[in-house]
PDB file of C-alpha atoms in Angstrom:
ATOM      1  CA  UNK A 285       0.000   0.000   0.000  1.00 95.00           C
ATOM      2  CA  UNK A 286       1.365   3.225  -1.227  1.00 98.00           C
ATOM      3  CA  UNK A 287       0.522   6.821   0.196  1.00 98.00           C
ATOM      4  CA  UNK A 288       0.891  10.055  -1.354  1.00 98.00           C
ATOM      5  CA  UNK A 289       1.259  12.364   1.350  1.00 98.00           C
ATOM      6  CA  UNK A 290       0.918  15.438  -0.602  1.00 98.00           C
ATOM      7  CA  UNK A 291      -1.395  15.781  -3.783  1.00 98.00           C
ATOM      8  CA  UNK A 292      -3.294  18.279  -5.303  1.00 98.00           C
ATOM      9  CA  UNK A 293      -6.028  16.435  -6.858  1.00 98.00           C
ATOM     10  CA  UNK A 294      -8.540  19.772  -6.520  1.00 97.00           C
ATOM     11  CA  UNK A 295      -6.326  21.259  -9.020  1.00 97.00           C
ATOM     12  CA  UNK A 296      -8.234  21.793 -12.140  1.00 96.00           C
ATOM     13  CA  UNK A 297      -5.718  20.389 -14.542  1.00 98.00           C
ATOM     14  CA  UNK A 298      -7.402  17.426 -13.648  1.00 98.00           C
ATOM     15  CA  UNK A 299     -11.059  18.466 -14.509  1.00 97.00           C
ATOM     16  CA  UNK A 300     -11.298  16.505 -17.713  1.00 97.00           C
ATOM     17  CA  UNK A 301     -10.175  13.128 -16.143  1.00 97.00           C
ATOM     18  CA  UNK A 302     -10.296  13.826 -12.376  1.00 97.00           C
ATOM     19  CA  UNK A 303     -12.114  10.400 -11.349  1.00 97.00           C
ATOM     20  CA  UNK A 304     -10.313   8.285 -13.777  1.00 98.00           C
ATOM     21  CA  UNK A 305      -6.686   9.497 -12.976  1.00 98.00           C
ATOM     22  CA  UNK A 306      -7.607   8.962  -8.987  1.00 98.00           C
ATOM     23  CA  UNK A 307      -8.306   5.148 -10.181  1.00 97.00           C
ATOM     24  CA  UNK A 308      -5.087   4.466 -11.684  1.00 98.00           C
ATOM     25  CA  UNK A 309      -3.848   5.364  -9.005  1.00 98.00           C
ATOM     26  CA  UNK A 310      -5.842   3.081  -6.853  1.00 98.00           C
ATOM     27  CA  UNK A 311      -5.313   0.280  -9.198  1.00 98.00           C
ATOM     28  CA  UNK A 312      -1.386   0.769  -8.584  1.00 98.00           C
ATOM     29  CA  UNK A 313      -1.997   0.533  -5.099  1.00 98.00           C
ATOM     30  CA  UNK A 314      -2.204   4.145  -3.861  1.00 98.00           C
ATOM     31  CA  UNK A 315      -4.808   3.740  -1.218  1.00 97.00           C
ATOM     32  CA  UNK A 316      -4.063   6.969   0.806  1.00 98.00           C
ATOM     33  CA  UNK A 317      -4.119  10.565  -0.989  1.00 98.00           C
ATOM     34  CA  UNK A 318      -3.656  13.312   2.017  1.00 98.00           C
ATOM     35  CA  UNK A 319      -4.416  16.763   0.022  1.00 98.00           C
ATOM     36  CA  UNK A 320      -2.801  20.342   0.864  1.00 98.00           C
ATOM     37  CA  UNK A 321      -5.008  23.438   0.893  1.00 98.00           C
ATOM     38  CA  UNK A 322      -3.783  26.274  -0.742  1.00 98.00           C
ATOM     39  CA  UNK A 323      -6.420  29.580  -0.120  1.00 98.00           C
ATOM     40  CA  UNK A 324      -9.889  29.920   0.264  1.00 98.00           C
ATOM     41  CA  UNK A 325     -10.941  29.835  -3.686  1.00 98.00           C
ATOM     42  CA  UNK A 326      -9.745  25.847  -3.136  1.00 98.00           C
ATOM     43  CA  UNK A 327     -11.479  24.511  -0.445  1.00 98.00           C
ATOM     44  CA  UNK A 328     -15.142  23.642  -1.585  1.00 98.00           C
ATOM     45  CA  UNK A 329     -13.702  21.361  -4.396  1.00 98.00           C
ATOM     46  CA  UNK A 330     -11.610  20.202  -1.805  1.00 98.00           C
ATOM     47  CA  UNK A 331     -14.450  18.948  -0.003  1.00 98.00           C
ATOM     48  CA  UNK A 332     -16.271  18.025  -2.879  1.00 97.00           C
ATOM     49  CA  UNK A 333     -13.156  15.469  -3.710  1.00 97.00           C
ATOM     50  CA  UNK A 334     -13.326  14.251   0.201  1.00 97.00           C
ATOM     51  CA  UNK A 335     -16.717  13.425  -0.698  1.00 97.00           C
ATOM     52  CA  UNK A 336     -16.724  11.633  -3.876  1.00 96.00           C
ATOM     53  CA  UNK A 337     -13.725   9.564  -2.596  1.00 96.00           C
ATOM     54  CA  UNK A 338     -14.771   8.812   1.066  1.00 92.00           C
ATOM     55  CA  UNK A 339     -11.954   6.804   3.338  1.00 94.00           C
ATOM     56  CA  UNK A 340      -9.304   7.680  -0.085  1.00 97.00           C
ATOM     57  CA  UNK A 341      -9.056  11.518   0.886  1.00 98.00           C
ATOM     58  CA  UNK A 342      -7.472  13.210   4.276  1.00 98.00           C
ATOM     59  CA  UNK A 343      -7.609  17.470   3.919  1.00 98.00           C
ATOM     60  CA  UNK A 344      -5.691  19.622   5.676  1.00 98.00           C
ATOM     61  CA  UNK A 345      -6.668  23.439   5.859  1.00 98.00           C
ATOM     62  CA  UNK A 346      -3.441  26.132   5.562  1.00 98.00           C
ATOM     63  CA  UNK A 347      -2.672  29.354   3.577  1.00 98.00           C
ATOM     64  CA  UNK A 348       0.092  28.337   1.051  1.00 98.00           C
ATOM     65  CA  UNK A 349       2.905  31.455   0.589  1.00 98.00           C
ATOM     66  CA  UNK A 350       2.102  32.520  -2.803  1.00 97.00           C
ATOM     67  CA  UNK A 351      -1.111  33.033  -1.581  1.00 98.00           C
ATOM     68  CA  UNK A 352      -0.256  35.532   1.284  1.00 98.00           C
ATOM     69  CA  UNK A 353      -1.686  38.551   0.000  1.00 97.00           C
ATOM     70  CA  UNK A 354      -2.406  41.994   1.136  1.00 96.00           C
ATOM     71  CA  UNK A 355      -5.983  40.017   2.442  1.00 97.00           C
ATOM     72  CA  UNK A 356      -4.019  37.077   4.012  1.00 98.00           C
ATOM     73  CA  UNK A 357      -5.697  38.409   7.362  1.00 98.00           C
ATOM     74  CA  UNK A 358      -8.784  37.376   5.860  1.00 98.00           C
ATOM     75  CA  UNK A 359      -7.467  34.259   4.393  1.00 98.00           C
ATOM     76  CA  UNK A 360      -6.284  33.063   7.817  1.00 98.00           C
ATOM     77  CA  UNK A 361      -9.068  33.754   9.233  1.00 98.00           C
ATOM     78  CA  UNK A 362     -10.786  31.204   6.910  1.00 98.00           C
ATOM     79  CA  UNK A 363      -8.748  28.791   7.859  1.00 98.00           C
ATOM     80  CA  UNK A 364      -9.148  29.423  11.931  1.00 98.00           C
ATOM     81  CA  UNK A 365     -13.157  28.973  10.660  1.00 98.00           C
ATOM     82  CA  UNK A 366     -12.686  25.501   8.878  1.00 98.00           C
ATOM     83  CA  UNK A 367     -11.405  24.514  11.760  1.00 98.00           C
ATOM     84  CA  UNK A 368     -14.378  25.489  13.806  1.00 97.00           C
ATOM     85  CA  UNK A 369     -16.517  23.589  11.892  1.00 97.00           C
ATOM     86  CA  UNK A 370     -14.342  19.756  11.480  1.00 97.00           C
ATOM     87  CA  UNK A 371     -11.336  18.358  11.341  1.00 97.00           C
ATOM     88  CA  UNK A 372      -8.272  18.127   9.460  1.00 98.00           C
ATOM     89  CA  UNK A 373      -5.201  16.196   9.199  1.00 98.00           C
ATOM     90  CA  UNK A 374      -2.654  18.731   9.126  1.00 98.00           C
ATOM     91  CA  UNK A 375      -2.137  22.608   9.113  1.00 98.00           C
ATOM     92  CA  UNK A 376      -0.935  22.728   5.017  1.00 96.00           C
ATOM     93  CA  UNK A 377       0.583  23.685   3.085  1.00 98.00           C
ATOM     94  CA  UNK A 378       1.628  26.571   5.305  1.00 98.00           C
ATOM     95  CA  UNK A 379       5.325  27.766   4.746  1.00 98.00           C
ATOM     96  CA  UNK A 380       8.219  30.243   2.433  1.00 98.00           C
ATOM     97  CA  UNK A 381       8.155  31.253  -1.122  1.00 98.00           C
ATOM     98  CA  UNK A 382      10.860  33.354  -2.301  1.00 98.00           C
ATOM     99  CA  UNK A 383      10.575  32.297  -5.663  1.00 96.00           C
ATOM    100  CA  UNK A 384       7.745  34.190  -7.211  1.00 92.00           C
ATOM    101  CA  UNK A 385       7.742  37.325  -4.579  1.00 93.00           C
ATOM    102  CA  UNK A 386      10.093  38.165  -2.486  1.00 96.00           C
ATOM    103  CA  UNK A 387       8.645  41.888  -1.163  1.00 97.00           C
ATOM    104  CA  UNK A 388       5.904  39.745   1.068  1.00 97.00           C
ATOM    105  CA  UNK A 389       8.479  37.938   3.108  1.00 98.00           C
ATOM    106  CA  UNK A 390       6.917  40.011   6.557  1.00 98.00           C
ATOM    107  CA  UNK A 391       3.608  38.721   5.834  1.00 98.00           C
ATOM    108  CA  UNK A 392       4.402  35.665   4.535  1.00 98.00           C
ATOM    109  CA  UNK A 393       6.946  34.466   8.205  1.00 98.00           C
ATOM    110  CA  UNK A 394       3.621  35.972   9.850  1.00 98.00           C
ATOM    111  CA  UNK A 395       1.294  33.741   8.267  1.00 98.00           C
ATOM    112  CA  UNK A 396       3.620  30.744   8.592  1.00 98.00           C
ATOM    113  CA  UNK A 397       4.151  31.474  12.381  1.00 98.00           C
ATOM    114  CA  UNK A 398       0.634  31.898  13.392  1.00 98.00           C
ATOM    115  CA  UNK A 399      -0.279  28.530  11.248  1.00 98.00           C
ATOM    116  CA  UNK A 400       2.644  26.564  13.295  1.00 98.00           C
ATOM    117  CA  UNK A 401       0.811  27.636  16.083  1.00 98.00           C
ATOM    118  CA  UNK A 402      -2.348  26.969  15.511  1.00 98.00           C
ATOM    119  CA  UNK A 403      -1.492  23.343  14.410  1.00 98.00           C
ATOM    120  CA  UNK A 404       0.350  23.473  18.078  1.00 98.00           C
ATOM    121  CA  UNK A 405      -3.153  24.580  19.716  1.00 98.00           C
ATOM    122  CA  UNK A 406      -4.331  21.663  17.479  1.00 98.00           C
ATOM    123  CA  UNK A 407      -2.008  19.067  18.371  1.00 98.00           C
ATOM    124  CA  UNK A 408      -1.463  18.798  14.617  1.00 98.00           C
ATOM    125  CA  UNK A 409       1.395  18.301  12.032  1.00 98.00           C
ATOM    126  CA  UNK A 410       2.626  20.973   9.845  1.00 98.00           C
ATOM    127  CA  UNK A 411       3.355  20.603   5.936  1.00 98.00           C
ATOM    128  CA  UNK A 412       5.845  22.912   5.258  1.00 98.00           C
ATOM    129  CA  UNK A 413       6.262  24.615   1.430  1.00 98.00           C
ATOM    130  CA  UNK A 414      10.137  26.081   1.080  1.00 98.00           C
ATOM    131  CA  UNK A 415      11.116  27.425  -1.899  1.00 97.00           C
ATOM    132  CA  UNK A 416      14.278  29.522  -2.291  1.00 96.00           C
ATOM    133  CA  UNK A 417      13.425  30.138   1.419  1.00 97.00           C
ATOM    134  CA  UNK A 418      15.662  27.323   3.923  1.00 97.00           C
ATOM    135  CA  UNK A 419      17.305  29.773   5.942  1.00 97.00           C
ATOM    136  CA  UNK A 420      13.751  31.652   6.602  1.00 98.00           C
ATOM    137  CA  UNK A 421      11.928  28.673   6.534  1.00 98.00           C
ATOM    138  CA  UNK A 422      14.394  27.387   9.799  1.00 98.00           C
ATOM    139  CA  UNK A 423      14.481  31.013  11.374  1.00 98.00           C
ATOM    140  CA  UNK A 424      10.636  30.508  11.631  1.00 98.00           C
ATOM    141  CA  UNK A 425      11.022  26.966  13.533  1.00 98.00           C
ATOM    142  CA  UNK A 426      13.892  27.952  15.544  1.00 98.00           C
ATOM    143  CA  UNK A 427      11.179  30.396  17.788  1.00 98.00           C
ATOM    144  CA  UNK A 428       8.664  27.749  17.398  1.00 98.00           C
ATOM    145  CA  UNK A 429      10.907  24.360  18.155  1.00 97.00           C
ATOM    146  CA  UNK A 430       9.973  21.747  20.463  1.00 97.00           C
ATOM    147  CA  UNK A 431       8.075  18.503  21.080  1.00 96.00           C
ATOM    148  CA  UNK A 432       4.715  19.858  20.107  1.00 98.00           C
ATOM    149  CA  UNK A 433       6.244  20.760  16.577  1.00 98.00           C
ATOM    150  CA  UNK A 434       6.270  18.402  14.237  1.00 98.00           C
ATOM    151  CA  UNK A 435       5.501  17.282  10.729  1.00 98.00           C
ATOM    152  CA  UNK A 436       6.755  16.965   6.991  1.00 98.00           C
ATOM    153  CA  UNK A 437       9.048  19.292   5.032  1.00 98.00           C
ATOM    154  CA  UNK A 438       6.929  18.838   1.713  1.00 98.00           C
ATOM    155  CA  UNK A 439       9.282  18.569  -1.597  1.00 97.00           C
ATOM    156  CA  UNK A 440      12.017  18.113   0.352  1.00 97.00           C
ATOM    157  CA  UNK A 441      15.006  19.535  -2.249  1.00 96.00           C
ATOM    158  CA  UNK A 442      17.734  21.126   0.082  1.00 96.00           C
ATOM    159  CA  UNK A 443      21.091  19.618   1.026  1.00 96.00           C
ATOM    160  CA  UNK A 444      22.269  17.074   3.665  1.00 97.00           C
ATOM    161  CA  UNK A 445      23.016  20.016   6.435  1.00 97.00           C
ATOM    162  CA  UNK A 446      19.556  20.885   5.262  1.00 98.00           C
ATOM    163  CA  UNK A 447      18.068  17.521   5.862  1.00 98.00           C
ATOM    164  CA  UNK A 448      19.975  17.366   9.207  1.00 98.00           C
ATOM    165  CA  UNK A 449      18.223  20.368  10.369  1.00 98.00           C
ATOM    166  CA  UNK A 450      14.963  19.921   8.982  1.00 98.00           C
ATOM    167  CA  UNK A 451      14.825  16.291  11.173  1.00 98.00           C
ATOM    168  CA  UNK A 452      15.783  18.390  13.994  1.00 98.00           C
ATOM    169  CA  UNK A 453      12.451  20.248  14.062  1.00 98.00           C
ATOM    170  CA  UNK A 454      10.766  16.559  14.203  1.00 98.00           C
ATOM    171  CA  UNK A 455      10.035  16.849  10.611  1.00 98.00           C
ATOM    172  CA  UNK A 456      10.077  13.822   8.422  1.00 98.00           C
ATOM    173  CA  UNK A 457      11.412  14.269   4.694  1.00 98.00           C
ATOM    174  CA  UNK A 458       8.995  14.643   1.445  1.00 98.00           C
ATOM    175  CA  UNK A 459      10.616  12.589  -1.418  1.00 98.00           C
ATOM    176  CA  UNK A 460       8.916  13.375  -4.692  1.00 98.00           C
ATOM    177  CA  UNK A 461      10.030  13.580  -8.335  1.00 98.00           C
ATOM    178  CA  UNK A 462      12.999  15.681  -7.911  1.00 97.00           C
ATOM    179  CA  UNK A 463      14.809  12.266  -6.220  1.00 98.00           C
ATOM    180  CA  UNK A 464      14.524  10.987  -9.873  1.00 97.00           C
ATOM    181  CA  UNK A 465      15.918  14.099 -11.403  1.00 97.00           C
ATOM    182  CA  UNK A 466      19.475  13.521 -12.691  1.00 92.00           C
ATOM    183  CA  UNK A 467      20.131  16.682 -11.602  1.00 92.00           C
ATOM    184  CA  UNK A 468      17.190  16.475  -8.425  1.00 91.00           C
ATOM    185  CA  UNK A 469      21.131  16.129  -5.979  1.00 94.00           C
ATOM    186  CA  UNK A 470      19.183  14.870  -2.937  1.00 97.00           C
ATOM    187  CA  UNK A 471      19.498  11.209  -4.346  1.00 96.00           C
ATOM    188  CA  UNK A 472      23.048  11.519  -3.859  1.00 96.00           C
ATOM    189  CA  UNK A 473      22.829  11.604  -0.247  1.00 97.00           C
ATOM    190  CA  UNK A 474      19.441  10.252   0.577  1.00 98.00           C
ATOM    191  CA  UNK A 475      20.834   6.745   1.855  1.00 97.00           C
ATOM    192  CA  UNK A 476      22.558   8.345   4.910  1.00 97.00           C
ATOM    193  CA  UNK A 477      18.691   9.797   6.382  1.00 98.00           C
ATOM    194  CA  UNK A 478      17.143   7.103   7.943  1.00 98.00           C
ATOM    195  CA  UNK A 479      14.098   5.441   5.767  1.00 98.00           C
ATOM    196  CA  UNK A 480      12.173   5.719   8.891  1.00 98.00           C
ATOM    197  CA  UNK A 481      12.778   9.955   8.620  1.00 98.00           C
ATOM    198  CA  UNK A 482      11.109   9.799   4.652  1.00 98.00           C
ATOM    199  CA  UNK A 483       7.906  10.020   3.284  1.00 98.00           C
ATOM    200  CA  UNK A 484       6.715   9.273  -0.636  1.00 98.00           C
ATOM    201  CA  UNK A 485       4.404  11.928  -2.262  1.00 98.00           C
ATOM    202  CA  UNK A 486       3.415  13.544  -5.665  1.00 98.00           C
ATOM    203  CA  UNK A 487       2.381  16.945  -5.697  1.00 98.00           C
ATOM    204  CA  UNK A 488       0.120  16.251  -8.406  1.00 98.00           C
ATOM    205  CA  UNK A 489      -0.305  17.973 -10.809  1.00 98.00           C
ATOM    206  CA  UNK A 490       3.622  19.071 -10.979  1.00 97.00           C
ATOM    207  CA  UNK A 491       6.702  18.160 -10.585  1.00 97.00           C
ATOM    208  CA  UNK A 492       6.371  14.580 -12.347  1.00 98.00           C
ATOM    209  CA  UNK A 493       9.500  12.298 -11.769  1.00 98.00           C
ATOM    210  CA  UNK A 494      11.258  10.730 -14.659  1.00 97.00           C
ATOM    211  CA  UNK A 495      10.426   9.457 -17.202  1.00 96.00           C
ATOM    212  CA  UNK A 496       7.163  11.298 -17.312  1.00 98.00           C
ATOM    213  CA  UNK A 497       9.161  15.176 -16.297  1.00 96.00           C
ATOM    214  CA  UNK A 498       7.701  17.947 -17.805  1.00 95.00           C
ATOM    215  CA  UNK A 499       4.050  16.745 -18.243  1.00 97.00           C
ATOM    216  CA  UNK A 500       1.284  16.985 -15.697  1.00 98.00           C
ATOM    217  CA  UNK A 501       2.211  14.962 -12.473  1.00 98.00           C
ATOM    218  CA  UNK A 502      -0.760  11.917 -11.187  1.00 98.00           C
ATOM    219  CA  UNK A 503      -0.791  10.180  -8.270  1.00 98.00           C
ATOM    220  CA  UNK A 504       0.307   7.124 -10.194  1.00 98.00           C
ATOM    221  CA  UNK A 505       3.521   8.129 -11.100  1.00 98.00           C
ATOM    222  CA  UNK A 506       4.455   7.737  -7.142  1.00 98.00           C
ATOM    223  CA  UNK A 507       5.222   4.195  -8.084  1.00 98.00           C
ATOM    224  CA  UNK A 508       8.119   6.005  -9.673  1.00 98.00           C
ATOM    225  CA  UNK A 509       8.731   7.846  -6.946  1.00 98.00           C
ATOM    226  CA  UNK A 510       9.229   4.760  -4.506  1.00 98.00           C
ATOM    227  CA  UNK A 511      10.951   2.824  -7.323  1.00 98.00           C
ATOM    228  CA  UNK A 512      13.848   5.247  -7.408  1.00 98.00           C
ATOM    229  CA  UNK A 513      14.131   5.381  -2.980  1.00 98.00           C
ATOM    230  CA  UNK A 514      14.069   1.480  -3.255  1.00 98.00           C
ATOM    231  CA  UNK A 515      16.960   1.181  -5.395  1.00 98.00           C
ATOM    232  CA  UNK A 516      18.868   4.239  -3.319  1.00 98.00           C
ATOM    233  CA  UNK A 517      18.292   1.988  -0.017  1.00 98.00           C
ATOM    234  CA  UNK A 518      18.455  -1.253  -1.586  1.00 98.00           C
ATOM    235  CA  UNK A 519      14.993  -2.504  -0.356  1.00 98.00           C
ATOM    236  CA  UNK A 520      12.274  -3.837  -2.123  1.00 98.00           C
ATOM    237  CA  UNK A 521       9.950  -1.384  -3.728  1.00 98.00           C
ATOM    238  CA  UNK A 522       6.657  -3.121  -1.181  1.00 98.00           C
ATOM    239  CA  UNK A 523       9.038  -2.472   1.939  1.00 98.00           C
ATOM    240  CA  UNK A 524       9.499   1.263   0.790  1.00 98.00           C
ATOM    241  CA  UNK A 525       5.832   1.562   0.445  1.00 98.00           C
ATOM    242  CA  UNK A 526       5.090  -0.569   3.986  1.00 98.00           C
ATOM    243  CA  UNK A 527       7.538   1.566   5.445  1.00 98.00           C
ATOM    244  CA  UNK A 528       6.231   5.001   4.436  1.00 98.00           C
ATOM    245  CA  UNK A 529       3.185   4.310   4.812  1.00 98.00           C
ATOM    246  CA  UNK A 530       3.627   3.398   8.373  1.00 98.00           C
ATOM    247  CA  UNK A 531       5.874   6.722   8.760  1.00 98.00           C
ATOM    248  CA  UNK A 532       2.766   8.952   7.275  1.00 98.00           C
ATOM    249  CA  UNK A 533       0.817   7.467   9.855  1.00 98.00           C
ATOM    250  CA  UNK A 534       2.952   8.087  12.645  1.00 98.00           C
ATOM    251  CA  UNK A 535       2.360  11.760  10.887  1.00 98.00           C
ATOM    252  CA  UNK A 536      -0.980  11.891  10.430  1.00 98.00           C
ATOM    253  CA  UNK A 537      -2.276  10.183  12.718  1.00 97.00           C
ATOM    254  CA  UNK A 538      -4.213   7.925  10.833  1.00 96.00           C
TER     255      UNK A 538
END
């Protein structure tokens, strides 16, 4: 049983095939799909997936970076009233984009601190989103560290030191398409984190691994995903799945 801890299947680049490419998936043995938020605009087709796909689909409720806006007040505020009203998995994707914007930095570490500690108030995990952001991303955590913070640094792409740290923050690794990349680096070094610190995931529709780069990212293709970590730790590609799987739960909960 495989789990994709981090898929976008809302996304409407799946629209014309959304049911269909969720059952490939299934058919490969994906049985667990946990889905990020991103803003407010997503989160009714969010629950419209949770619905279709009952005991398939886990939500979490977050702000994403590129989403912190001059209303991100607003926008958190959404996300405090979702969870009024049920539960979630996981405060997501929360986090650091430097990529796309770098003048909303302030807002953005504000958004990403008050998230962290909400999920605290929640007893919840955090997915974190870093791009072009470590040293902000670990700033952040640094006033924020200890045994009530936990969770997954999503699209995990940094450097060993990197990896050290993020496990230091009791977050576990997200290993997508980039470790098939020939040029992805983290598969170079992979081997020395402990399979028990690693989870699989997609982040449908992008970043597909190889050989499928460059065209929209499924679920399904996370049988690449764990094909590639099963031949960097020399296990079998069911014990990389057993194994990850049982590390998402210890995540999740669930």
């Amino acid at each position: 049983m495989l789990t994709d801890t981090h898929t976008h299947l809302y996304s409407d680049a799946f629209d014309n095939d959304r049911e269909a490419m969720i059952e490939r998936a299934i058919a490969a043995g994906v049985a667990r799909f946990f889905i990020p938020a991103i803003d407010s605009s997503y989160t009714e087709a969010m629950y419209r997936l949770e619905k279709q796909f009952p005991n398939r689909m886990y939500l979490m409720m977050g702000l994403h970076p590129t989403s912190v806006k001059d209303n991100f007040e607003e926008e958190l505020a959404h996300v405090e009233a979702e969870f009024e009203k049920r539960d979630f998995y996981a405060v997501g994707e929360i986090g650091i984009d430097l990529h796309w914007d770098t003048s909303t930095l302030a807002i953005q570490q504000q958004a990403f601190k008050r998230q962290i500690q909400l999920a605290k108030r929640k007893k919840l995990p955090i997915v974190i989103h870093c791009r072009k952001a470590f040293e902000e991303i670990f700033d952040v955590l640094e006033t924020e560290a200890g045994d009530d913070l936990f969770g997954i640094f999503h699209c995990f792409t940094g450097t060993r030191e990197d990896a050290e740290r993020a496990l230091s923050y009791n977050m576990k690794l997200g290993i997508g398409g980039v470790v098939t990349f020939k040029n992805g680096k983290i598969d170079k070094f992979l081997d020395e984190v402990p399979i028990s610190e690693i989870v699989l995931e997609t982040d449908a529709p992008y970043l597909a691994p190889t050989p499928y780069r460059g065209k929209r990212n499924e679920s399904v293709y996370i049988t690449e995903v764990c094909k590639k970590v099963a031949a960097i730790y020399n296990l079998s590609e069911e014990e990389v799945a057993r194994i990850t799987t049982e590390n998402s739960k210890e995540v999740f909960g669930i």
